[in-house]
XYZ file of C-alpha atoms in Angstrom:
371
model
C 208.051 62.876 27.229
C 208.117 63.859 23.467
C 207.350 60.534 22.206
C 204.135 60.533 25.036
C 203.100 63.810 23.179
C 202.994 62.114 20.019
C 201.558 59.062 20.615
C 198.485 61.248 22.738
C 197.988 63.732 19.441
C 197.617 60.688 17.433
C 194.902 59.009 19.126
C 192.571 61.831 20.170
C 193.035 62.168 15.906
C 192.113 58.933 15.550
C 189.386 58.888 17.749
C 188.130 62.873 15.372
C 189.135 60.307 12.752
C 186.393 57.321 13.752
C 184.166 60.268 15.197
C 183.565 62.348 12.651
C 185.684 61.167 9.318
C 184.087 57.403 8.710
C 180.780 58.531 7.282
C 178.071 55.518 6.731
C 175.444 54.963 3.820
C 172.296 53.683 5.397
C 170.809 50.686 3.902
C 168.168 52.421 2.333
C 170.194 54.372 0.455
C 172.158 51.985 -0.878
C 171.696 49.189 -4.414
C 172.961 45.557 -2.764
C 175.454 44.302 -5.953
C 174.949 40.610 -5.940
C 176.195 40.137 -9.170
C 177.839 42.166 -12.420
C 178.856 41.823 -15.611
C 180.896 44.516 -17.940
C 180.765 44.139 -22.196
C 182.667 45.841 -24.472
C 180.456 48.233 -26.764
C 181.728 50.281 -29.611
C 181.627 53.668 -27.829
C 182.892 52.377 -24.650
C 181.415 49.281 -21.711
C 178.102 48.579 -20.741
C 178.056 47.376 -16.847
C 175.088 45.073 -15.630
C 174.357 45.215 -12.447
C 172.680 42.458 -10.503
C 170.297 44.366 -8.415
C 168.678 43.451 -3.986
C 166.137 46.994 -3.433
C 166.057 47.039 0.446
C 162.422 47.393 0.465
C 160.679 49.501 4.209
C 161.028 47.857 7.828
C 157.400 47.000 7.417
C 157.481 44.390 4.572
C 160.640 42.318 5.991
C 161.458 41.502 2.346
C 163.564 42.700 -0.941
C 162.938 41.467 -3.969
C 166.016 42.283 -7.402
C 166.174 44.331 -10.939
C 168.769 43.890 -13.928
C 169.749 46.962 -14.919
C 173.073 48.346 -16.936
C 174.255 51.253 -17.753
C 176.515 52.402 -20.855
C 180.090 54.909 -20.241
C 182.792 55.992 -22.146
C 184.488 53.820 -19.207
C 183.902 51.545 -16.654
C 183.338 54.128 -13.767
C 181.075 56.146 -15.834
C 179.043 53.201 -16.615
C 178.437 52.355 -12.871
C 178.132 55.740 -13.072
C 175.272 55.534 -14.937
C 173.762 52.362 -12.894
C 173.800 53.783 -10.142
C 171.784 56.561 -11.610
C 169.133 54.262 -13.219
C 169.183 52.984 -9.113
C 168.378 56.011 -7.542
C 171.087 54.020 -4.975
C 174.835 54.164 -4.542
C 176.285 50.850 -4.874
C 177.283 48.122 -2.753
C 179.778 45.695 -4.230
C 180.158 43.826 -0.705
C 178.359 41.035 -1.034
C 179.228 40.933 -5.173
C 181.032 37.407 -5.242
C 179.858 36.773 -9.430
C 181.414 38.322 -11.579
C 180.598 38.038 -15.407
C 182.756 38.479 -18.489
C 181.291 39.672 -22.239
C 183.155 37.906 -25.085
C 183.922 40.665 -26.848
C 185.498 42.500 -23.450
C 188.071 39.322 -23.013
C 189.639 39.518 -26.560
C 191.902 42.288 -24.954
C 190.357 44.273 -21.771
C 189.109 41.838 -18.696
C 192.269 42.801 -17.395
C 192.522 46.320 -16.846
C 188.348 46.257 -15.952
C 188.740 43.442 -13.306
C 191.484 45.888 -12.552
C 190.038 49.068 -11.735
C 187.143 46.852 -10.166
C 189.362 45.746 -7.274
C 191.292 48.778 -6.925
C 188.520 51.395 -7.473
C 184.990 49.507 -6.999
C 185.780 48.076 -3.764
C 184.670 44.766 -5.315
C 186.670 41.760 -4.027
C 189.181 39.506 -4.885
C 187.701 36.654 -4.250
C 184.742 36.824 -6.026
C 183.792 34.059 -8.961
C 184.646 35.552 -12.580
C 183.651 33.962 -15.803
C 183.466 34.852 -19.205
C 180.810 34.753 -21.798
C 180.310 33.584 -24.766
C 177.650 36.228 -26.028
C 177.542 39.430 -23.820
C 177.066 39.741 -19.609
C 173.827 41.429 -19.661
C 172.678 38.760 -21.295
C 173.614 36.360 -18.692
C 172.950 38.117 -15.867
C 169.010 38.513 -17.560
C 168.725 35.223 -17.409
C 166.332 33.294 -15.337
C 168.018 30.070 -14.648
C 165.570 26.776 -14.737
C 166.306 26.033 -11.788
C 167.919 28.784 -9.376
C 165.832 31.989 -9.363
C 168.972 34.692 -9.463
C 171.212 33.567 -12.174
C 174.298 35.633 -10.048
C 173.452 33.428 -6.687
C 172.979 29.850 -10.055
C 176.547 31.444 -11.122
C 178.755 30.586 -7.644
C 176.637 27.574 -6.196
C 177.292 25.844 -9.885
C 181.442 26.794 -9.765
C 181.965 27.208 -6.341
C 180.031 25.130 -3.732
C 179.887 21.936 -6.812
C 183.016 23.756 -8.263
C 185.411 20.361 -7.802
C 182.739 18.323 -10.700
C 185.040 17.559 -13.110
C 183.500 19.616 -16.147
C 183.563 22.770 -14.311
C 185.911 25.841 -14.017
C 185.113 27.887 -11.043
C 187.971 30.725 -10.038
C 188.392 33.800 -8.412
C 189.416 37.050 -9.607
C 192.708 36.390 -7.796
C 193.759 33.730 -9.488
C 192.984 34.797 -12.815
C 195.194 38.386 -12.170
C 198.039 35.751 -10.086
C 198.080 33.924 -13.341
C 198.458 36.076 -15.346
C 200.915 38.319 -14.014
C 203.158 34.607 -13.949
C 205.720 33.650 -16.878
C 203.540 31.936 -19.106
C 200.827 34.457 -18.782
C 198.565 31.550 -19.270
C 195.335 31.842 -18.190
C 191.364 30.279 -18.701
C 188.148 30.595 -17.611
C 185.164 29.030 -17.746
C 182.599 30.073 -20.396
C 179.506 30.117 -19.387
C 176.826 29.660 -22.260
C 172.585 30.472 -22.151
C 170.170 28.526 -23.511
C 166.045 29.578 -23.405
C 164.330 26.395 -22.474
C 161.668 25.055 -24.755
C 159.221 24.704 -22.327
C 158.669 23.486 -18.790
C 162.226 22.050 -16.715
C 162.303 23.939 -13.509
C 158.808 24.996 -12.285
C 156.360 25.816 -14.103
C 157.071 28.843 -16.868
C 154.964 31.874 -18.124
C 155.664 33.600 -21.725
C 156.820 36.813 -19.544
C 159.199 35.263 -17.338
C 160.939 32.319 -20.248
C 164.139 30.438 -18.263
C 167.684 29.700 -19.645
C 169.783 26.628 -19.208
C 173.271 27.199 -18.479
C 176.017 25.128 -19.597
C 179.479 25.542 -17.858
C 181.213 23.273 -20.398
C 183.327 25.543 -22.272
C 186.818 26.857 -20.916
C 187.995 30.553 -22.525
C 191.394 30.187 -22.859
C 194.119 33.454 -22.994
C 197.413 34.453 -23.394
C 199.144 37.856 -21.902
C 195.248 38.801 -20.955
C 193.531 38.351 -24.265
C 191.416 35.226 -25.004
C 193.392 33.482 -28.097
C 191.192 29.534 -28.240
C 187.872 27.694 -26.784
C 188.264 24.171 -25.105
C 185.803 22.263 -25.481
C 184.673 19.329 -22.611
C 187.358 17.600 -23.213
C 189.892 19.942 -22.757
C 188.062 21.349 -20.059
C 188.157 18.119 -17.985
C 191.809 17.731 -19.027
C 192.059 21.021 -17.279
C 190.691 20.638 -13.703
C 192.036 17.215 -14.076
C 195.306 18.699 -13.129
C 194.471 22.251 -11.991
C 192.042 21.826 -9.620
C 191.098 18.901 -7.010
C 188.367 16.766 -8.566
C 185.656 14.565 -6.605
C 182.683 14.309 -9.201
C 181.881 13.329 -12.128
C 181.968 9.868 -14.721
C 184.658 8.849 -16.669
C 184.019 6.395 -19.791
C 185.992 3.936 -21.094
C 186.153 1.350 -23.529
C 187.994 -2.488 -23.083
C 187.788 -5.422 -24.568
C 184.638 -4.420 -26.868
C 183.021 -2.859 -23.256
C 182.034 0.261 -22.392
C 182.650 1.513 -18.854
C 181.304 3.916 -16.698
C 182.526 5.240 -13.487
C 181.686 7.856 -11.305
C 184.634 9.336 -9.722
C 185.289 9.495 -6.424
C 188.527 11.692 -6.352
C 191.006 12.748 -9.078
C 193.723 14.679 -7.868
C 197.608 15.678 -9.915
C 201.373 16.520 -8.338
C 203.262 17.871 -11.120
C 206.868 17.990 -10.592
C 209.651 19.658 -13.097
C 213.111 18.987 -13.949
C 216.112 20.977 -14.964
C 216.124 19.709 -18.435
C 212.262 21.247 -19.330
C 210.718 18.393 -17.943
C 207.693 18.182 -16.806
C 205.834 14.980 -14.535
C 202.526 15.065 -13.701
C 201.158 12.259 -11.563
C 197.538 11.764 -11.889
C 195.748 9.064 -8.559
C 192.213 8.709 -9.698
C 190.418 6.282 -7.340
C 186.486 5.667 -8.601
C 183.395 3.258 -8.454
C 182.106 1.920 -11.632
C 178.328 2.521 -11.986
C 177.947 -0.181 -15.588
C 179.052 -1.773 -18.120
C 177.749 -2.107 -21.460
C 178.529 -5.247 -24.032
C 178.471 -5.552 -27.854
C 174.609 -6.874 -27.386
C 173.329 -3.538 -25.577
C 173.077 -5.723 -22.531
C 173.614 -3.504 -19.352
C 175.697 -4.331 -16.152
C 175.502 -3.143 -12.837
C 178.658 -2.801 -10.290
C 176.964 -4.901 -8.007
C 177.198 -8.189 -10.730
C 180.572 -7.903 -11.888
C 183.782 -6.252 -11.107
C 186.081 -4.679 -13.128
C 188.841 -5.359 -11.101
C 188.540 -9.085 -12.610
C 189.783 -7.510 -16.284
C 193.340 -6.762 -15.697
C 192.799 -4.172 -19.031
C 191.033 -1.582 -17.421
C 192.896 0.155 -15.771
C 195.567 1.074 -18.369
C 192.768 1.702 -20.336
C 190.651 4.097 -17.494
C 194.112 5.640 -16.919
C 194.896 6.788 -20.811
C 191.467 8.508 -20.988
C 192.368 10.662 -18.939
C 195.628 11.434 -19.519
C 194.637 11.956 -23.319
C 192.215 14.242 -21.684
C 195.357 16.352 -19.859
C 197.405 15.887 -22.969
C 194.352 16.959 -25.120
C 194.082 20.492 -22.915
C 198.121 20.949 -23.047
C 198.051 19.832 -27.285
C 195.126 22.531 -27.908
C 196.555 25.603 -25.982
C 200.493 25.337 -27.331
C 198.868 25.865 -30.473
C 197.988 29.146 -29.405
C 201.638 29.351 -27.816
C 199.376 29.117 -24.070
C 201.396 27.476 -21.749
C 197.966 26.653 -19.767
C 199.632 24.172 -17.753
C 202.220 27.033 -16.088
C 204.937 24.692 -17.362
C 207.579 28.227 -16.765
C 207.209 28.791 -13.233
C 207.750 25.268 -12.546
C 211.247 25.147 -14.745
C 212.246 28.361 -13.342
C 211.661 26.949 -10.221
C 213.887 23.931 -11.331
C 216.564 25.577 -13.181
C 216.893 29.101 -11.325
C 219.445 32.151 -13.176
C 219.422 29.079 -16.555
C 215.832 29.697 -16.770
C 214.952 30.101 -20.272
C 212.085 32.455 -20.880
C 211.865 32.260 -24.324
C 212.418 29.187 -25.686
C 211.636 26.987 -22.697
C 208.248 26.236 -24.270
C 209.916 24.762 -27.733
C 211.756 22.083 -25.356
C 209.185 21.979 -22.537
C 208.047 17.871 -22.652
C 205.229 16.976 -20.805
C 205.120 12.665 -18.824
C 201.941 12.036 -18.213
C 201.818 9.279 -15.439
C 197.896 8.103 -13.929
C 197.377 5.416 -11.488
C 193.775 3.742 -11.131
C 191.899 2.168 -7.945
C 188.647 1.218 -7.734
C 186.730 0.945 -4.968
């Protein structure tokens, strides 16, 4: 009988909570954040928010503004933005996070941890690093889109399978940070003002910018240590992502072969002797072949399968890019492909957490198919 009374009391308390305790903020009082940026400044932090501002119901429309606020902490900076907006910030639709270059030197993990735990930012939000400041990225109007936050999502999430774009979400970044190796990476975003009309009609009042995602920021223990160029970005993507678009150029018998990527995917295997075997499978479509004299043949006229050396040449290009990303990161003590986790699974209690990276042997096998 006592149990019944307990359940009745619990049900009544829950009902009261639903009626009285679940306060909601009207839409008109919210500033809906689409993209958020965090910069480290001299006296604390600068938070920049790209905000959709709801208007009255008669206009049926909403514009967006970009606001920035400073504070000794991320929390204070967020409050400054909220005060400037005159509304409570809502992170429910925020799917793009930009970390400024100064912030990623030491403070990226702490800032993200705060945003997820206290500002209710989704762990599934896209995250990128800025080559300069997050404020610059969010204030830059893309030449081919209206809002930079939506453009980032489109290029790095919808088209994240491209060979030189490294889209990641907050969850992936924080999980990698908490691995044994603590090797990590983010797309390093650069914005450059266009010299003329690119994405449409350009005015002096609203310059347009080209966004570049070719480079990758590499982290060790949560701190930025180095930058990989386009080749390193491709190497990481060949291993860590399922690539479905891009191009590969290889030279064989003095001719330059250009291929479209249809599919590239890598499987990893680890042994208890600290050897890692990466097996990469690539399916490519011939675009063109350029001869020594400069003449170009199309895919319809020449079948690259007839050249026995071309598969080896293409496989070497892919393997070299993977090796390049691995070796360049290793110079800074970064286990970019997370070999430590694989070796731990293979060796168990005999795993050497200190010396495994020096003992590690990476073998790369690439199989190429043409279609």
